[in-house]
PDB file of C-alpha atoms in Angstrom:
ATOM      1  CA  UNK A   1     -43.382 -97.226   3.204  1.00 66.00           C
ATOM      2  CA  UNK A   2     -42.183 -97.225   6.890  1.00 78.00           C
ATOM      3  CA  UNK A   3     -39.795-100.147   8.003  1.00 84.00           C
ATOM      4  CA  UNK A   4     -40.293-102.168  11.171  1.00 86.00           C
ATOM      5  CA  UNK A   5     -37.165-102.239  13.616  1.00 83.00           C
ATOM      6  CA  UNK A   6     -36.785-104.263  16.652  1.00 83.00           C
ATOM      7  CA  UNK A   7     -34.079-105.160  19.191  1.00 81.00           C
ATOM      8  CA  UNK A   8     -33.648-107.181  22.201  1.00 81.00           C
ATOM      9  CA  UNK A   9     -32.124-105.878  25.282  1.00 82.00           C
ATOM     10  CA  UNK A  10     -31.248-107.603  28.542  1.00 83.00           C
ATOM     11  CA  UNK A  11     -31.340-105.274  31.584  1.00 83.00           C
ATOM     12  CA  UNK A  12     -30.323-106.497  35.013  1.00 83.00           C
ATOM     13  CA  UNK A  13     -30.874-104.820  38.353  1.00 83.00           C
ATOM     14  CA  UNK A  14     -32.995-101.695  37.122  1.00 85.00           C
ATOM     15  CA  UNK A  15     -36.506-101.208  38.144  1.00 86.00           C
ATOM     16  CA  UNK A  16     -37.171 -98.892  35.252  1.00 88.00           C
ATOM     17  CA  UNK A  17     -35.386 -97.331  32.433  1.00 88.00           C
ATOM     18  CA  UNK A  18     -35.791 -94.287  30.057  1.00 91.00           C
ATOM     19  CA  UNK A  19     -35.003 -94.309  26.523  1.00 89.00           C
ATOM     20  CA  UNK A  20     -35.175 -92.469  23.038  1.00 89.00           C
ATOM     21  CA  UNK A  21     -35.019 -93.414  19.221  1.00 88.00           C
ATOM     22  CA  UNK A  22     -32.522 -91.944  16.957  1.00 88.00           C
ATOM     23  CA  UNK A  23     -32.354 -92.047  13.212  1.00 84.00           C
ATOM     24  CA  UNK A  24     -30.164 -90.851  10.316  1.00 82.00           C
ATOM     25  CA  UNK A  25     -32.164 -89.949   7.160  1.00 75.00           C
ATOM     26  CA  UNK A  26     -28.836 -89.966   4.881  1.00 77.00           C
ATOM     27  CA  UNK A  27     -25.098 -90.170   5.058  1.00 77.00           C
ATOM     28  CA  UNK A  28     -25.024 -86.375   4.589  1.00 80.00           C
ATOM     29  CA  UNK A  29     -27.136 -85.696   7.718  1.00 78.00           C
ATOM     30  CA  UNK A  30     -26.151 -86.351  11.159  1.00 82.00           C
ATOM     31  CA  UNK A  31     -27.858 -88.324  13.670  1.00 87.00           C
ATOM     32  CA  UNK A  32     -31.299 -86.857  14.995  1.00 87.00           C
ATOM     33  CA  UNK A  33     -32.839 -87.563  18.392  1.00 88.00           C
ATOM     34  CA  UNK A  34     -36.701 -87.912  18.505  1.00 88.00           C
ATOM     35  CA  UNK A  35     -38.937 -85.386  20.335  1.00 85.00           C
ATOM     36  CA  UNK A  36     -37.825 -82.039  22.032  1.00 82.00           C
ATOM     37  CA  UNK A  37     -35.620 -82.571  25.006  1.00 84.00           C
ATOM     38  CA  UNK A  38     -35.748 -84.974  28.140  1.00 86.00           C
ATOM     39  CA  UNK A  39     -39.520 -84.196  28.460  1.00 86.00           C
ATOM     40  CA  UNK A  40     -39.980 -86.549  25.511  1.00 87.00           C
ATOM     41  CA  UNK A  41     -37.986 -89.408  27.116  1.00 90.00           C
ATOM     42  CA  UNK A  42     -39.874 -92.847  26.978  1.00 89.00           C
ATOM     43  CA  UNK A  43     -40.115 -94.580  30.386  1.00 88.00           C
ATOM     44  CA  UNK A  44     -40.565 -98.273  31.101  1.00 86.00           C
ATOM     45  CA  UNK A  45     -41.410 -99.816  34.575  1.00 86.00           C
ATOM     46  CA  UNK A  46     -39.446-103.048  34.388  1.00 82.00           C
ATOM     47  CA  UNK A  47     -41.178-104.401  37.598  1.00 78.00           C
ATOM     48  CA  UNK A  48     -44.546-105.366  36.157  1.00 70.00           C
ATOM     49  CA  UNK A  49     -46.523-108.321  35.155  1.00 65.00           C
ATOM     50  CA  UNK A  50     -49.548-108.280  32.661  1.00 74.00           C
ATOM     51  CA  UNK A  51     -50.013-109.094  28.918  1.00 73.00           C
ATOM     52  CA  UNK A  52     -47.185-106.884  28.114  1.00 79.00           C
ATOM     53  CA  UNK A  53     -44.932-109.584  29.675  1.00 78.00           C
ATOM     54  CA  UNK A  54     -45.027-112.579  27.381  1.00 73.00           C
ATOM     55  CA  UNK A  55     -43.229-116.098  27.275  1.00 71.00           C
ATOM     56  CA  UNK A  56     -39.919-115.713  25.359  1.00 69.00           C
ATOM     57  CA  UNK A  57     -40.909-118.671  23.304  1.00 68.00           C
ATOM     58  CA  UNK A  58     -44.066-116.681  22.220  1.00 70.00           C
ATOM     59  CA  UNK A  59     -42.094-113.561  21.578  1.00 69.00           C
ATOM     60  CA  UNK A  60     -39.720-115.404  19.574  1.00 69.00           C
ATOM     61  CA  UNK A  61     -42.144-117.206  17.420  1.00 73.00           C
ATOM     62  CA  UNK A  62     -43.497-113.617  16.192  1.00 77.00           C
ATOM     63  CA  UNK A  63     -40.176-112.066  16.038  1.00 73.00           C
ATOM     64  CA  UNK A  64     -37.687-114.616  14.810  1.00 58.00           C
ATOM     65  CA  UNK A  65     -34.224-113.824  15.884  1.00 45.00           C
ATOM     66  CA  UNK A  66     -35.264-112.176  19.245  1.00 50.00           C
ATOM     67  CA  UNK A  67     -33.309-113.207  22.189  1.00 45.00           C
ATOM     68  CA  UNK A  68     -34.840-115.844  24.489  1.00 45.00           C
ATOM     69  CA  UNK A  69     -35.288-119.660  23.791  1.00 47.00           C
ATOM     70  CA  UNK A  70     -38.377-120.392  25.895  1.00 50.00           C
ATOM     71  CA  UNK A  71     -39.004-122.145  29.209  1.00 51.00           C
ATOM     72  CA  UNK A  72     -39.613-119.811  32.094  1.00 59.00           C
ATOM     73  CA  UNK A  73     -37.840-116.907  30.567  1.00 72.00           C
ATOM     74  CA  UNK A  74     -40.141-113.872  30.077  1.00 75.00           C
ATOM     75  CA  UNK A  75     -39.904-110.930  27.800  1.00 81.00           C
ATOM     76  CA  UNK A  76     -41.191-107.328  28.319  1.00 83.00           C
ATOM     77  CA  UNK A  77     -42.730-106.435  25.139  1.00 84.00           C
ATOM     78  CA  UNK A  78     -43.181-102.611  24.870  1.00 83.00           C
ATOM     79  CA  UNK A  79     -45.631-100.973  22.662  1.00 85.00           C
ATOM     80  CA  UNK A  80     -44.481-100.567  19.137  1.00 87.00           C
ATOM     81  CA  UNK A  81     -44.493 -96.884  18.118  1.00 86.00           C
ATOM     82  CA  UNK A  82     -43.198 -94.223  15.631  1.00 83.00           C
ATOM     83  CA  UNK A  83     -40.390 -91.818  15.762  1.00 84.00           C
ATOM     84  CA  UNK A  84     -41.636 -88.653  17.539  1.00 82.00           C
ATOM     85  CA  UNK A  85     -40.988 -85.865  15.485  1.00 77.00           C
ATOM     86  CA  UNK A  86     -40.784 -82.557  17.048  1.00 69.00           C
ATOM     87  CA  UNK A  87     -43.940 -81.391  15.264  1.00 66.00           C
ATOM     88  CA  UNK A  88     -45.634 -84.441  16.696  1.00 66.00           C
ATOM     89  CA  UNK A  89     -47.334 -87.441  14.980  1.00 71.00           C
ATOM     90  CA  UNK A  90     -50.958 -87.944  14.130  1.00 85.00           C
ATOM     91  CA  UNK A  91     -53.144 -90.618  12.544  1.00 90.00           C
ATOM     92  CA  UNK A  92     -54.126 -88.316  10.089  1.00 90.00           C
ATOM     93  CA  UNK A  93     -50.546 -87.148   8.561  1.00 89.00           C
ATOM     94  CA  UNK A  94     -49.287 -90.686   8.859  1.00 90.00           C
ATOM     95  CA  UNK A  95     -52.167 -92.257   7.028  1.00 94.00           C
ATOM     96  CA  UNK A  96     -52.624 -89.440   4.434  1.00 94.00           C
ATOM     97  CA  UNK A  97     -48.894 -89.358   3.406  1.00 92.00           C
ATOM     98  CA  UNK A  98     -48.826 -93.140   2.701  1.00 95.00           C
ATOM     99  CA  UNK A  99     -52.471 -93.084   0.944  1.00 96.00           C
ATOM    100  CA  UNK A 100     -51.465 -90.233  -1.330  1.00 96.00           C
ATOM    101  CA  UNK A 101     -48.059 -91.996  -2.381  1.00 95.00           C
ATOM    102  CA  UNK A 102     -50.008 -94.984  -3.462  1.00 97.00           C
ATOM    103  CA  UNK A 103     -52.945 -93.154  -5.063  1.00 96.00           C
ATOM    104  CA  UNK A 104     -50.726 -90.957  -6.905  1.00 96.00           C
ATOM    105  CA  UNK A 105     -48.843 -94.072  -8.535  1.00 96.00           C
ATOM    106  CA  UNK A 106     -52.370 -95.710  -9.073  1.00 96.00           C
ATOM    107  CA  UNK A 107     -50.919 -98.576  -7.483  1.00 97.00           C
ATOM    108  CA  UNK A 108     -51.737-101.165  -4.565  1.00 98.00           C
ATOM    109  CA  UNK A 109     -49.883-102.188  -1.548  1.00 97.00           C
ATOM    110  CA  UNK A 110     -50.338-105.050   0.820  1.00 98.00           C
ATOM    111  CA  UNK A 111     -48.698-107.391   3.290  1.00 97.00           C
ATOM    112  CA  UNK A 112     -49.412-110.981   4.460  1.00 97.00           C
ATOM    113  CA  UNK A 113     -50.467-110.973   7.997  1.00 96.00           C
ATOM    114  CA  UNK A 114     -51.106-114.708   8.386  1.00 95.00           C
ATOM    115  CA  UNK A 115     -51.755-117.625   6.218  1.00 95.00           C
ATOM    116  CA  UNK A 116     -54.843-116.756   4.074  1.00 97.00           C
ATOM    117  CA  UNK A 117     -55.091-113.218   5.077  1.00 98.00           C
ATOM    118  CA  UNK A 118     -53.731-110.024   3.303  1.00 98.00           C
ATOM    119  CA  UNK A 119     -54.303-106.412   4.374  1.00 98.00           C
ATOM    120  CA  UNK A 120     -53.749-103.732   1.964  1.00 98.00           C
ATOM    121  CA  UNK A 121     -54.949-100.573  -0.038  1.00 98.00           C
ATOM    122  CA  UNK A 122     -57.851-100.555  -1.963  1.00 98.00           C
ATOM    123  CA  UNK A 123     -57.936-102.169  -5.491  1.00 98.00           C
ATOM    124  CA  UNK A 124     -58.034 -99.149  -8.075  1.00 97.00           C
ATOM    125  CA  UNK A 125     -58.678-100.963 -11.207  1.00 97.00           C
ATOM    126  CA  UNK A 126     -59.916-104.366 -12.373  1.00 97.00           C
ATOM    127  CA  UNK A 127     -56.233-105.219 -13.130  1.00 97.00           C
ATOM    128  CA  UNK A 128     -55.607-105.187  -9.391  1.00 98.00           C
ATOM    129  CA  UNK A 129     -58.518-107.678  -8.736  1.00 98.00           C
ATOM    130  CA  UNK A 130     -57.374-109.870 -11.242  1.00 98.00           C
ATOM    131  CA  UNK A 131     -53.761-109.954  -9.658  1.00 98.00           C
ATOM    132  CA  UNK A 132     -54.949-110.537  -6.104  1.00 98.00           C
ATOM    133  CA  UNK A 133     -56.961-113.522  -7.445  1.00 98.00           C
ATOM    134  CA  UNK A 134     -54.015-114.892  -9.979  1.00 98.00           C
ATOM    135  CA  UNK A 135     -50.950-114.195  -7.776  1.00 98.00           C
ATOM    136  CA  UNK A 136     -52.119-114.238  -4.140  1.00 98.00           C
ATOM    137  CA  UNK A 137     -55.005-116.729  -4.646  1.00 98.00           C
ATOM    138  CA  UNK A 138     -57.625-114.333  -3.099  1.00 98.00           C
ATOM    139  CA  UNK A 139     -61.121-115.559  -2.766  1.00 98.00           C
ATOM    140  CA  UNK A 140     -62.888-112.905  -0.839  1.00 98.00           C
ATOM    141  CA  UNK A 141     -62.810-109.249  -0.361  1.00 98.00           C
ATOM    142  CA  UNK A 142     -63.592-107.545   2.804  1.00 98.00           C
ATOM    143  CA  UNK A 143     -64.202-103.925   2.258  1.00 98.00           C
ATOM    144  CA  UNK A 144     -64.416-101.377   5.201  1.00 98.00           C
ATOM    145  CA  UNK A 145     -64.656 -98.220   3.151  1.00 98.00           C
ATOM    146  CA  UNK A 146     -67.470 -95.774   3.417  1.00 98.00           C
ATOM    147  CA  UNK A 147     -69.717 -95.181   0.395  1.00 97.00           C
ATOM    148  CA  UNK A 148     -68.005 -92.159  -0.260  1.00 97.00           C
ATOM    149  CA  UNK A 149     -64.496 -93.828  -0.012  1.00 97.00           C
ATOM    150  CA  UNK A 150     -65.713 -96.662  -2.354  1.00 97.00           C
ATOM    151  CA  UNK A 151     -67.031 -94.135  -5.171  1.00 97.00           C
ATOM    152  CA  UNK A 152     -63.924 -92.048  -4.834  1.00 96.00           C
ATOM    153  CA  UNK A 153     -61.631 -94.937  -5.088  1.00 96.00           C
ATOM    154  CA  UNK A 154     -63.482 -96.935  -7.815  1.00 96.00           C
ATOM    155  CA  UNK A 155     -62.158-100.250  -8.746  1.00 95.00           C
ATOM    156  CA  UNK A 156     -63.429 -99.867 -12.177  1.00 95.00           C
ATOM    157  CA  UNK A 157     -62.515 -96.285 -13.438  1.00 95.00           C
ATOM    158  CA  UNK A 158     -62.578 -97.361 -17.192  1.00 94.00           C
ATOM    159  CA  UNK A 159     -66.152 -98.021 -17.135  1.00 93.00           C
ATOM    160  CA  UNK A 160     -67.067 -94.926 -14.930  1.00 94.00           C
ATOM    161  CA  UNK A 161     -64.383 -92.376 -15.384  1.00 93.00           C
ATOM    162  CA  UNK A 162     -66.488 -89.797 -13.542  1.00 94.00           C
ATOM    163  CA  UNK A 163     -68.420 -89.906 -10.245  1.00 94.00           C
ATOM    164  CA  UNK A 164     -71.549 -90.154 -12.418  1.00 93.00           C
ATOM    165  CA  UNK A 165     -73.221 -93.510 -12.481  1.00 93.00           C
ATOM    166  CA  UNK A 166     -70.877 -95.033  -9.908  1.00 96.00           C
ATOM    167  CA  UNK A 167     -72.319 -97.166  -7.232  1.00 96.00           C
ATOM    168  CA  UNK A 168     -71.652 -99.471  -4.563  1.00 96.00           C
ATOM    169  CA  UNK A 169     -73.714-102.051  -5.961  1.00 97.00           C
ATOM    170  CA  UNK A 170     -71.421-101.915  -9.235  1.00 96.00           C
ATOM    171  CA  UNK A 171     -68.302-102.369  -6.864  1.00 97.00           C
ATOM    172  CA  UNK A 172     -69.803-105.341  -5.510  1.00 97.00           C
ATOM    173  CA  UNK A 173     -70.585-106.815  -9.108  1.00 97.00           C
ATOM    174  CA  UNK A 174     -67.029-106.026 -10.435  1.00 97.00           C
ATOM    175  CA  UNK A 175     -65.683-108.213  -7.557  1.00 97.00           C
ATOM    176  CA  UNK A 176     -68.424-110.980  -7.742  1.00 97.00           C
ATOM    177  CA  UNK A 177     -67.872-111.249 -11.773  1.00 97.00           C
ATOM    178  CA  UNK A 178     -64.369-112.246 -10.915  1.00 97.00           C
ATOM    179  CA  UNK A 179     -65.635-114.973  -8.730  1.00 97.00           C
ATOM    180  CA  UNK A 180     -64.623-113.127  -5.536  1.00 98.00           C
ATOM    181  CA  UNK A 181     -66.864-113.327  -2.376  1.00 98.00           C
ATOM    182  CA  UNK A 182     -67.567-109.779  -1.268  1.00 98.00           C
ATOM    183  CA  UNK A 183     -68.333-108.393   2.258  1.00 98.00           C
ATOM    184  CA  UNK A 184     -68.863-104.795   2.678  1.00 98.00           C
ATOM    185  CA  UNK A 185     -68.917-103.251   6.299  1.00 98.00           C
ATOM    186  CA  UNK A 186     -68.761 -99.419   5.922  1.00 98.00           C
ATOM    187  CA  UNK A 187     -66.636 -97.932   8.810  1.00 98.00           C
ATOM    188  CA  UNK A 188     -66.041 -94.215   9.350  1.00 98.00           C
ATOM    189  CA  UNK A 189     -62.164 -93.731   8.884  1.00 97.00           C
ATOM    190  CA  UNK A 190     -59.787 -92.525  11.698  1.00 96.00           C
ATOM    191  CA  UNK A 191     -62.476 -92.722  14.231  1.00 97.00           C
ATOM    192  CA  UNK A 192     -61.755 -95.000  17.480  1.00 97.00           C
ATOM    193  CA  UNK A 193     -65.367 -95.242  18.329  1.00 98.00           C
ATOM    194  CA  UNK A 194     -66.316 -96.385  14.715  1.00 98.00           C
ATOM    195  CA  UNK A 195     -63.583 -98.783  14.895  1.00 98.00           C
ATOM    196  CA  UNK A 196     -64.681-100.298  18.335  1.00 98.00           C
ATOM    197  CA  UNK A 197     -68.133-100.546  17.133  1.00 98.00           C
ATOM    198  CA  UNK A 198     -66.938-102.616  13.809  1.00 98.00           C
ATOM    199  CA  UNK A 199     -64.414-104.610  15.698  1.00 98.00           C
ATOM    200  CA  UNK A 200     -66.696-107.439  17.056  1.00 98.00           C
ATOM    201  CA  UNK A 201     -68.548-108.065  13.818  1.00 98.00           C
ATOM    202  CA  UNK A 202     -65.319-107.702  11.579  1.00 98.00           C
ATOM    203  CA  UNK A 203     -63.745-110.366  13.659  1.00 97.00           C
ATOM    204  CA  UNK A 204     -66.801-112.851  13.284  1.00 96.00           C
ATOM    205  CA  UNK A 205     -66.764-112.209   9.568  1.00 97.00           C
ATOM    206  CA  UNK A 206     -63.081-112.786   9.332  1.00 97.00           C
ATOM    207  CA  UNK A 207     -63.524-115.980  11.439  1.00 95.00           C
ATOM    208  CA  UNK A 208     -66.142-117.163   9.084  1.00 95.00           C
ATOM    209  CA  UNK A 209     -64.450-116.524   5.812  1.00 97.00           C
ATOM    210  CA  UNK A 210     -61.151-118.118   7.075  1.00 96.00           C
ATOM    211  CA  UNK A 211     -62.702-121.113   8.698  1.00 93.00           C
ATOM    212  CA  UNK A 212     -64.649-121.683   5.508  1.00 94.00           C
ATOM    213  CA  UNK A 213     -61.430-121.834   3.468  1.00 96.00           C
ATOM    214  CA  UNK A 214     -61.246-118.400   1.891  1.00 98.00           C
ATOM    215  CA  UNK A 215     -58.166-116.360   1.244  1.00 98.00           C
ATOM    216  CA  UNK A 216     -59.146-112.934   2.434  1.00 98.00           C
ATOM    217  CA  UNK A 217     -57.849-109.578   1.158  1.00 98.00           C
ATOM    218  CA  UNK A 218     -59.022-106.958   3.734  1.00 98.00           C
ATOM    219  CA  UNK A 219     -58.992-103.239   2.755  1.00 98.00           C
ATOM    220  CA  UNK A 220     -60.149 -99.902   3.513  1.00 98.00           C
ATOM    221  CA  UNK A 221     -58.626 -96.936   1.774  1.00 98.00           C
ATOM    222  CA  UNK A 222     -54.781 -96.986   2.683  1.00 97.00           C
ATOM    223  CA  UNK A 223     -54.637-100.337   4.504  1.00 97.00           C
ATOM    224  CA  UNK A 224     -53.550 -98.575   7.515  1.00 97.00           C
ATOM    225  CA  UNK A 225     -56.206 -97.835   9.842  1.00 97.00           C
ATOM    226  CA  UNK A 226     -59.692 -99.805   9.456  1.00 98.00           C
ATOM    227  CA  UNK A 227     -58.439-102.700   7.971  1.00 98.00           C
ATOM    228  CA  UNK A 228     -55.651-103.223  10.422  1.00 98.00           C
ATOM    229  CA  UNK A 229     -58.329-102.884  13.212  1.00 98.00           C
ATOM    230  CA  UNK A 230     -60.265-105.760  11.465  1.00 98.00           C
ATOM    231  CA  UNK A 231     -57.154-108.069  11.352  1.00 98.00           C
ATOM    232  CA  UNK A 232     -56.353-107.198  15.014  1.00 98.00           C
ATOM    233  CA  UNK A 233     -59.799-108.241  16.153  1.00 98.00           C
ATOM    234  CA  UNK A 234     -59.595-111.604  14.401  1.00 97.00           C
ATOM    235  CA  UNK A 235     -56.182-112.286  16.002  1.00 96.00           C
ATOM    236  CA  UNK A 236     -57.083-110.962  19.602  1.00 96.00           C
ATOM    237  CA  UNK A 237     -60.730-112.057  19.890  1.00 96.00           C
ATOM    238  CA  UNK A 238     -60.876-115.512  17.918  1.00 94.00           C
ATOM    239  CA  UNK A 239     -57.177-116.540  18.083  1.00 93.00           C
ATOM    240  CA  UNK A 240     -56.659-115.400  21.579  1.00 92.00           C
ATOM    241  CA  UNK A 241     -53.512-113.506  21.260  1.00 93.00           C
ATOM    242  CA  UNK A 242     -53.011-110.756  23.849  1.00 92.00           C
ATOM    243  CA  UNK A 243     -53.161-106.949  22.661  1.00 94.00           C
ATOM    244  CA  UNK A 244     -49.411-106.609  22.698  1.00 91.00           C
ATOM    245  CA  UNK A 245     -48.716-109.866  20.756  1.00 92.00           C
ATOM    246  CA  UNK A 246     -51.352-108.860  18.365  1.00 94.00           C
ATOM    247  CA  UNK A 247     -49.558-105.282  17.918  1.00 95.00           C
ATOM    248  CA  UNK A 248     -46.197-107.104  17.440  1.00 92.00           C
ATOM    249  CA  UNK A 249     -47.288-109.407  14.806  1.00 94.00           C
ATOM    250  CA  UNK A 250     -49.302-106.981  12.810  1.00 96.00           C
ATOM    251  CA  UNK A 251     -46.675-104.244  12.949  1.00 95.00           C
ATOM    252  CA  UNK A 252     -43.868-106.622  11.983  1.00 93.00           C
ATOM    253  CA  UNK A 253     -45.895-107.819   9.006  1.00 95.00           C
ATOM    254  CA  UNK A 254     -47.344-104.372   7.893  1.00 96.00           C
ATOM    255  CA  UNK A 255     -45.083-101.422   9.357  1.00 95.00           C
ATOM    256  CA  UNK A 256     -47.303 -98.856   8.000  1.00 96.00           C
ATOM    257  CA  UNK A 257     -50.206-100.025  10.382  1.00 96.00           C
ATOM    258  CA  UNK A 258     -51.815 -97.701  12.744  1.00 95.00           C
ATOM    259  CA  UNK A 259     -52.617 -99.834  15.741  1.00 96.00           C
ATOM    260  CA  UNK A 260     -55.673 -98.250  17.700  1.00 97.00           C
ATOM    261  CA  UNK A 261     -55.286 -99.943  21.177  1.00 96.00           C
ATOM    262  CA  UNK A 262     -57.999 -98.074  22.641  1.00 97.00           C
ATOM    263  CA  UNK A 263     -60.642 -99.419  19.948  1.00 98.00           C
ATOM    264  CA  UNK A 264     -59.269-102.968  20.270  1.00 98.00           C
ATOM    265  CA  UNK A 265     -59.900-103.016  23.979  1.00 97.00           C
ATOM    266  CA  UNK A 266     -63.211-101.361  23.902  1.00 97.00           C
ATOM    267  CA  UNK A 267     -64.253-103.896  20.884  1.00 98.00           C
ATOM    268  CA  UNK A 268     -63.265-106.827  23.109  1.00 96.00           C
ATOM    269  CA  UNK A 269     -65.696-106.130  25.693  1.00 96.00           C
ATOM    270  CA  UNK A 270     -68.499-105.640  23.071  1.00 96.00           C
ATOM    271  CA  UNK A 271     -67.141-109.172  21.398  1.00 97.00           C
ATOM    272  CA  UNK A 272     -67.316-111.032  24.813  1.00 95.00           C
ATOM    273  CA  UNK A 273     -70.967-109.727  25.404  1.00 95.00           C
ATOM    274  CA  UNK A 274     -72.098-110.750  21.827  1.00 95.00           C
ATOM    275  CA  UNK A 275     -70.227-113.655  20.660  1.00 94.00           C
ATOM    276  CA  UNK A 276     -67.618-115.271  23.312  1.00 88.00           C
ATOM    277  CA  UNK A 277     -70.553-117.908  24.022  1.00 88.00           C
ATOM    278  CA  UNK A 278     -70.832-118.796  20.602  1.00 86.00           C
ATOM    279  CA  UNK A 279     -67.255-119.226  19.768  1.00 84.00           C
ATOM    280  CA  UNK A 280     -66.932-121.567  22.741  1.00 81.00           C
ATOM    281  CA  UNK A 281     -69.555-123.588  21.187  1.00 79.00           C
ATOM    282  CA  UNK A 282     -67.491-123.624  18.059  1.00 78.00           C
ATOM    283  CA  UNK A 283     -64.114-124.573  19.243  1.00 68.00           C
ATOM    284  CA  UNK A 284     -63.886-127.562  17.078  1.00 60.00           C
ATOM    285  CA  UNK A 285     -64.746-125.500  14.097  1.00 56.00           C
ATOM    286  CA  UNK A 286     -62.099-122.878  15.016  1.00 50.00           C
ATOM    287  CA  UNK A 287     -59.539-125.381  14.938  1.00 55.00           C
ATOM    288  CA  UNK A 288     -60.191-125.903  11.204  1.00 53.00           C
ATOM    289  CA  UNK A 289     -59.359-122.132  10.693  1.00 57.00           C
ATOM    290  CA  UNK A 290     -55.847-121.524   9.483  1.00 58.00           C
ATOM    291  CA  UNK A 291     -53.491-121.477  12.252  1.00 57.00           C
ATOM    292  CA  UNK A 292     -51.228-118.654  12.725  1.00 59.00           C
ATOM    293  CA  UNK A 293     -48.399-119.238  10.576  1.00 55.00           C
ATOM    294  CA  UNK A 294     -45.801-117.108  12.248  1.00 52.00           C
ATOM    295  CA  UNK A 295     -42.844-116.805   9.564  1.00 48.00           C
ATOM    296  CA  UNK A 296     -39.882-114.648  10.058  1.00 39.00           C
ATOM    297  CA  UNK A 297     -40.896-111.153  10.171  1.00 40.00           C
ATOM    298  CA  UNK A 298     -39.624-109.054   7.366  1.00 40.00           C
ATOM    299  CA  UNK A 299     -37.579-106.488   8.743  1.00 39.00           C
ATOM    300  CA  UNK A 300     -36.671-103.706   6.309  1.00 37.00           C
ATOM    301  CA  UNK A 301     -34.164-101.037   6.806  1.00 36.00           C
ATOM    302  CA  UNK A 302     -34.596 -97.493   5.335  1.00 32.00           C
TER     303      UNK A 302
END
């Protein structure tokens, strides 16, 4: 799985900077620059305000160890991004590589985003469901797979080894027989438009589950796109984090995440039209939802 790396840099006197990432795959291979020449340099305007400029205290609480101790000091949080391969990076290639690796091992891969919220790959057997309940304390499944996804990645393959007889009703029954609440919100994969339509409803459902005391496991197929979007919607729309703070938190907790900023911003406008007035009336209830428990980000090396 990908790793999450960050660094704090103090820049004085400059109005803008350009930079690139480098990597070293192994001791036998030299350092490799990303992209293809200076045309792929990353550029940052240092003279700006807006939501990318956050209080150092907020930045430090999300990424413990980052420089800045609070007060009036501010940090420019640049967008989290991936190493730019010369051939380019696409959501399809990024997601598919990770998905196939987990699928071929018949395993499950997840991360804790905040207290009582986990995001991960789809359960592939009843043993996975039992583990989620036993080891993580999960009480609710939030499934964003399409019907085709759910049938191809069946959580009970022993009882239905072939596609014949598989139904989404049975997927729900398998969860409920284990005492798990079950929410199914079918969402087309790798579609910004579909994620934007899903986000307001997903954020509201997530709020309801968490405020009701559930421990939620949110999944799609790979736990990379749709379920990440749902988690981001809750953090941004309900908990009031900025788009950049949301990205930093989710990416540091689940480095394989694909962050769809366009969908998150589009969905927020829809959220405000549908549910913001409702949420304003429920402020006291929202306070009873799990607070953001920002623990030290697990920063891994590869």
